[in-house]
Tab-separated table of C-alpha atoms in Angstrom:
chain	number	residue	atom	x	y	z
A	390	UNK	CA	-34.386	-4.795	-37.088
A	391	UNK	CA	-34.687	-2.467	-34.138
A	392	UNK	CA	-31.375	-1.334	-32.800
A	393	UNK	CA	-29.675	0.975	-30.367
A	394	UNK	CA	-26.587	2.803	-31.541
A	395	UNK	CA	-24.067	5.407	-30.510
A	396	UNK	CA	-22.666	8.523	-32.178
A	397	UNK	CA	-19.093	8.389	-30.850
A	398	UNK	CA	-17.016	5.243	-30.450
A	399	UNK	CA	-14.280	6.902	-28.349
A	400	UNK	CA	-14.392	9.927	-26.084
A	401	UNK	CA	-11.276	11.404	-24.530
A	402	UNK	CA	-11.624	13.946	-21.726
A	403	UNK	CA	-9.403	15.646	-19.190
A	404	UNK	CA	-9.729	14.703	-15.551
A	405	UNK	CA	-12.173	17.045	-13.863
A	406	UNK	CA	-14.088	17.861	-17.024
A	407	UNK	CA	-17.659	16.775	-17.631
A	408	UNK	CA	-18.301	13.911	-20.064
A	409	UNK	CA	-21.327	13.413	-22.279
A	410	UNK	CA	-21.969	10.072	-23.940
A	411	UNK	CA	-24.773	9.872	-26.475
A	412	UNK	CA	-27.027	7.079	-27.664
A	413	UNK	CA	-29.743	6.833	-30.299
A	414	UNK	CA	-32.430	4.192	-30.393
A	415	UNK	CA	-34.888	3.260	-33.093
A	416	UNK	CA	-37.622	1.266	-31.377
A	417	UNK	CA	-40.522	3.623	-30.736
A	418	UNK	CA	-41.921	1.081	-28.247
A	419	UNK	CA	-38.827	1.339	-26.016
A	420	UNK	CA	-39.884	2.426	-22.564
A	421	UNK	CA	-36.974	1.632	-20.293
A	422	UNK	CA	-33.316	2.540	-20.656
A	423	UNK	CA	-30.177	1.643	-18.735
A	424	UNK	CA	-26.600	2.853	-18.871
A	425	UNK	CA	-23.865	0.346	-18.056
A	426	UNK	CA	-20.156	0.757	-17.397
A	427	UNK	CA	-17.867	-2.089	-18.394
A	428	UNK	CA	-14.274	-2.181	-17.261
A	429	UNK	CA	-11.760	-4.456	-18.903
A	430	UNK	CA	-12.259	-8.081	-17.917
A	431	UNK	CA	-15.499	-7.439	-16.043
A	432	UNK	CA	-19.207	-7.715	-16.630
A	433	UNK	CA	-21.368	-4.643	-17.288
A	434	UNK	CA	-22.060	-2.610	-14.156
A	435	UNK	CA	-25.440	-0.906	-13.745
A	436	UNK	CA	-25.035	2.880	-13.518
A	437	UNK	CA	-28.435	4.497	-13.869
A	438	UNK	CA	-31.774	3.881	-15.512
A	439	UNK	CA	-34.709	5.941	-16.734
A	440	UNK	CA	-38.256	5.157	-17.717
A	441	UNK	CA	-39.964	6.712	-20.700
A	442	UNK	CA	-42.289	8.800	-18.510
A	443	UNK	CA	-39.273	10.833	-17.397
A	444	UNK	CA	-36.870	13.044	-19.325
A	445	UNK	CA	-34.149	13.401	-16.712
A	446	UNK	CA	-32.796	11.426	-13.822
A	447	UNK	CA	-29.836	12.172	-11.604
A	448	UNK	CA	-27.548	9.951	-9.609
A	449	UNK	CA	-24.230	10.445	-7.922
A	450	UNK	CA	-22.159	12.465	-10.448
A	451	UNK	CA	-24.271	11.062	-13.303
A	452	UNK	CA	-27.327	12.346	-15.114
A	453	UNK	CA	-29.310	10.613	-17.825
A	454	UNK	CA	-31.380	12.657	-20.256
A	455	UNK	CA	-34.061	11.139	-22.460
A	456	UNK	CA	-35.557	12.818	-25.527
A	457	UNK	CA	-38.317	10.596	-26.811
A	458	UNK	CA	-39.150	12.926	-29.665
A	459	UNK	CA	-35.840	12.252	-31.395
A	460	UNK	CA	-35.214	8.867	-29.725
A	461	UNK	CA	-32.023	9.956	-28.036
A	462	UNK	CA	-30.545	9.571	-24.603
A	463	UNK	CA	-27.333	10.757	-23.046
A	464	UNK	CA	-25.214	10.050	-20.005
A	465	UNK	CA	-23.507	12.990	-18.368
A	466	UNK	CA	-20.670	12.359	-15.933
A	467	UNK	CA	-19.645	15.316	-13.802
A	468	UNK	CA	-16.035	15.925	-12.773
A	469	UNK	CA	-14.764	12.886	-14.657
A	470	UNK	CA	-12.147	10.848	-12.814
A	471	UNK	CA	-9.555	8.325	-14.048
A	472	UNK	CA	-11.683	5.579	-12.507
A	473	UNK	CA	-14.441	6.476	-14.957
A	474	UNK	CA	-12.325	5.165	-17.836
A	475	UNK	CA	-14.292	2.258	-19.293
A	476	UNK	CA	-16.665	1.329	-22.101
A	477	UNK	CA	-20.179	2.655	-21.624
A	478	UNK	CA	-23.234	0.960	-23.123
A	479	UNK	CA	-26.796	2.127	-23.368
A	480	UNK	CA	-29.471	-0.549	-23.410
A	481	UNK	CA	-33.205	-0.538	-23.798
A	482	UNK	CA	-36.256	-2.705	-23.637
A	483	UNK	CA	-39.973	-2.389	-24.188
A	484	UNK	CA	-41.166	-3.957	-20.966
A	485	UNK	CA	-44.761	-2.851	-21.413
A	486	UNK	CA	-44.889	-5.066	-24.488
A	487	UNK	CA	-43.619	-7.961	-22.396
A	488	UNK	CA	-40.020	-7.845	-23.561
A	489	UNK	CA	-37.679	-7.640	-20.589
A	490	UNK	CA	-34.492	-8.623	-22.458
A	491	UNK	CA	-32.196	-5.730	-23.314
A	492	UNK	CA	-30.988	-4.480	-26.675
A	493	UNK	CA	-27.533	-2.945	-26.368
A	494	UNK	CA	-25.868	-0.117	-28.218
A	495	UNK	CA	-22.421	-0.529	-29.715
A	496	UNK	CA	-20.577	1.144	-26.832
A	497	UNK	CA	-18.410	4.228	-26.278
A	498	UNK	CA	-14.942	4.041	-24.819
A	499	UNK	CA	-14.287	6.842	-22.346
A	500	UNK	CA	-10.638	7.714	-21.822
A	501	UNK	CA	-9.850	10.077	-18.973
A	502	UNK	CA	-6.541	11.908	-19.273
A	503	UNK	CA	-4.925	12.769	-15.933
B	1496	UNK	CA	-29.224	-5.247	-6.452
B	1497	UNK	CA	-28.631	-8.922	-7.193
B	1498	UNK	CA	-25.162	-10.409	-6.934
B	1499	UNK	CA	-24.456	-12.827	-9.745
B	1500	UNK	CA	-21.626	-15.325	-10.002
B	1501	UNK	CA	-20.539	-17.441	-12.943
B	1502	UNK	CA	-18.411	-20.542	-13.222
B	1503	UNK	CA	-15.978	-21.043	-14.783
B	1504	UNK	CA	-14.548	-17.558	-15.114
B	1505	UNK	CA	-12.563	-18.662	-18.154
B	1506	UNK	CA	-11.732	-21.808	-20.083
B	1507	UNK	CA	-9.777	-22.987	-23.079
B	1508	UNK	CA	-11.515	-25.809	-24.928
B	1509	UNK	CA	-10.847	-27.939	-27.958
B	1510	UNK	CA	-13.120	-27.785	-30.964
B	1511	UNK	CA	-15.874	-30.368	-30.994
B	1512	UNK	CA	-16.244	-30.432	-27.218
B	1513	UNK	CA	-18.925	-28.832	-25.044
B	1514	UNK	CA	-18.752	-26.501	-22.062
B	1515	UNK	CA	-21.440	-25.846	-19.476
B	1516	UNK	CA	-21.450	-22.431	-17.797
B	1517	UNK	CA	-23.194	-21.969	-14.480
B	1518	UNK	CA	-24.916	-18.814	-13.250
B	1519	UNK	CA	-25.917	-18.357	-9.615
B	1520	UNK	CA	-27.914	-15.421	-8.232
B	1521	UNK	CA	-27.906	-14.567	-4.536
B	1522	UNK	CA	-31.677	-13.994	-4.436
B	1523	UNK	CA	-34.764	-15.208	-6.236
B	1524	UNK	CA	-35.240	-13.401	-9.510
B	1525	UNK	CA	-37.993	-13.273	-12.079
B	1526	UNK	CA	-35.957	-13.207	-15.245
B	1527	UNK	CA	-32.585	-14.637	-16.245
B	1528	UNK	CA	-30.861	-14.067	-19.562
B	1529	UNK	CA	-27.769	-15.203	-21.430
B	1530	UNK	CA	-25.772	-12.847	-23.628
B	1531	UNK	CA	-22.668	-13.203	-25.757
B	1532	UNK	CA	-20.036	-10.532	-26.168
B	1533	UNK	CA	-17.442	-11.046	-28.858
B	1534	UNK	CA	-14.071	-9.322	-28.380
B	1535	UNK	CA	-14.353	-5.547	-28.635
B	1536	UNK	CA	-18.051	-5.669	-29.390
B	1537	UNK	CA	-21.377	-5.128	-27.714
B	1538	UNK	CA	-23.661	-7.662	-26.069
B	1539	UNK	CA	-26.027	-9.862	-28.043
B	1540	UNK	CA	-28.897	-11.719	-26.418
B	1541	UNK	CA	-28.762	-15.489	-26.843
B	1542	UNK	CA	-31.895	-16.461	-24.947
B	1543	UNK	CA	-34.200	-15.874	-22.021
B	1544	UNK	CA	-33.943	-18.678	-19.463
B	1545	UNK	CA	-37.443	-19.567	-18.329
B	1546	UNK	CA	-37.940	-21.304	-15.003
B	1547	UNK	CA	-39.620	-24.640	-15.488
B	1548	UNK	CA	-39.945	-24.421	-19.258
B	1549	UNK	CA	-37.856	-24.259	-22.412
B	1550	UNK	CA	-35.728	-21.192	-22.992
B	1551	UNK	CA	-36.769	-18.571	-25.525
B	1552	UNK	CA	-34.054	-18.150	-28.150
B	1553	UNK	CA	-33.240	-15.119	-30.262
B	1554	UNK	CA	-32.898	-15.294	-34.004
B	1555	UNK	CA	-29.632	-16.983	-34.935
B	1556	UNK	CA	-29.385	-19.059	-31.775
B	1557	UNK	CA	-30.776	-22.584	-31.459
B	1558	UNK	CA	-31.366	-24.983	-28.608
B	1559	UNK	CA	-29.187	-27.732	-30.064
B	1560	UNK	CA	-26.167	-25.438	-30.023
B	1561	UNK	CA	-26.922	-23.551	-26.795
B	1562	UNK	CA	-29.060	-25.712	-24.494
B	1563	UNK	CA	-30.151	-23.809	-21.395
B	1564	UNK	CA	-31.538	-25.005	-18.100
B	1565	UNK	CA	-33.193	-23.078	-15.311
B	1566	UNK	CA	-34.294	-25.489	-12.591
B	1567	UNK	CA	-35.171	-22.806	-10.020
B	1568	UNK	CA	-35.353	-19.053	-9.437
B	1569	UNK	CA	-31.664	-18.569	-8.622
B	1570	UNK	CA	-29.733	-20.817	-11.003
B	1571	UNK	CA	-29.250	-21.349	-14.721
B	1572	UNK	CA	-26.792	-23.086	-17.023
B	1573	UNK	CA	-25.786	-22.454	-20.611
B	1574	UNK	CA	-24.032	-25.156	-22.614
B	1575	UNK	CA	-22.005	-24.303	-25.684
B	1576	UNK	CA	-22.109	-27.502	-27.734
B	1577	UNK	CA	-19.803	-28.880	-30.411
B	1578	UNK	CA	-17.602	-25.827	-30.125
B	1579	UNK	CA	-15.700	-24.183	-32.953
B	1580	UNK	CA	-13.243	-21.260	-32.827
B	1581	UNK	CA	-16.126	-18.952	-33.803
B	1582	UNK	CA	-17.651	-19.650	-30.389
B	1583	UNK	CA	-14.721	-17.934	-28.686
B	1584	UNK	CA	-16.389	-15.138	-26.793
B	1585	UNK	CA	-17.467	-13.853	-23.402
B	1586	UNK	CA	-20.707	-15.377	-22.168
B	1587	UNK	CA	-22.664	-13.286	-19.686
B	1588	UNK	CA	-25.551	-14.131	-17.444
B	1589	UNK	CA	-27.946	-11.446	-16.228
B	1590	UNK	CA	-30.926	-11.352	-13.904
B	1591	UNK	CA	-33.871	-9.128	-13.187
B	1592	UNK	CA	-36.184	-9.258	-10.191
B	1593	UNK	CA	-39.493	-7.552	-9.532
B	1594	UNK	CA	-38.040	-4.274	-10.717
B	1595	UNK	CA	-36.809	-3.543	-14.215
B	1596	UNK	CA	-33.129	-3.260	-13.296
B	1597	UNK	CA	-30.963	-5.949	-14.860
B	1598	UNK	CA	-27.662	-6.989	-13.326
B	1599	UNK	CA	-24.833	-8.941	-14.883
B	1600	UNK	CA	-22.400	-11.565	-13.781
B	1601	UNK	CA	-18.652	-11.210	-14.375
B	1602	UNK	CA	-18.746	-13.292	-17.533
B	1603	UNK	CA	-17.098	-16.499	-18.720
B	1604	UNK	CA	-14.248	-16.033	-21.166
B	1605	UNK	CA	-14.196	-18.940	-23.593
B	1606	UNK	CA	-11.404	-19.678	-26.038
B	1607	UNK	CA	-11.846	-22.531	-28.500
B	1608	UNK	CA	-8.731	-23.921	-30.138
């Protein structure tokens, strides 16, 4: 079936460096994408979202890039901090088709080395 | 953003019993969902909780095993029935309002012995 996946299961970066987490999706009808951060023992925390009519969106220290041609999105974290250590999930839905439930990728663990 | 709470936060249950998990949202929301997250894995949608009507279940999940209620726009319950060790997991409630953003509760960590 349709799925959302990730290229790298674990990413280790030095504190202060920029991090890039990638995600591929397969559903051509996907039109809304969210990145979540999940810390150990907690529920997923909304970070940033992007709609399919955009290719870039920026937040505080985070940027999401969407390439619909190759069905790929990425999360960039600037000046990565130890508090950014967590598992990051991309998720998508096709809300214009009426489906509001999310399909999640497999997750990337980000480890920030002090 | 919506603030979502779940009760209980964790439980240890014996096989064959049932557990009802409650999800409370601090504001009226359009959509509520239930997901399962097995240890070290991603989230899988169980069902969409529909207000005033039967929940919509994903493939592999059935109402007899996971009955869901949603009596109003801020509250939903998920029951895990006739539990087995394979049901040990984290159960997560999420909600979405007029916008597309979807927010999650802290999860209920279930261990079945």
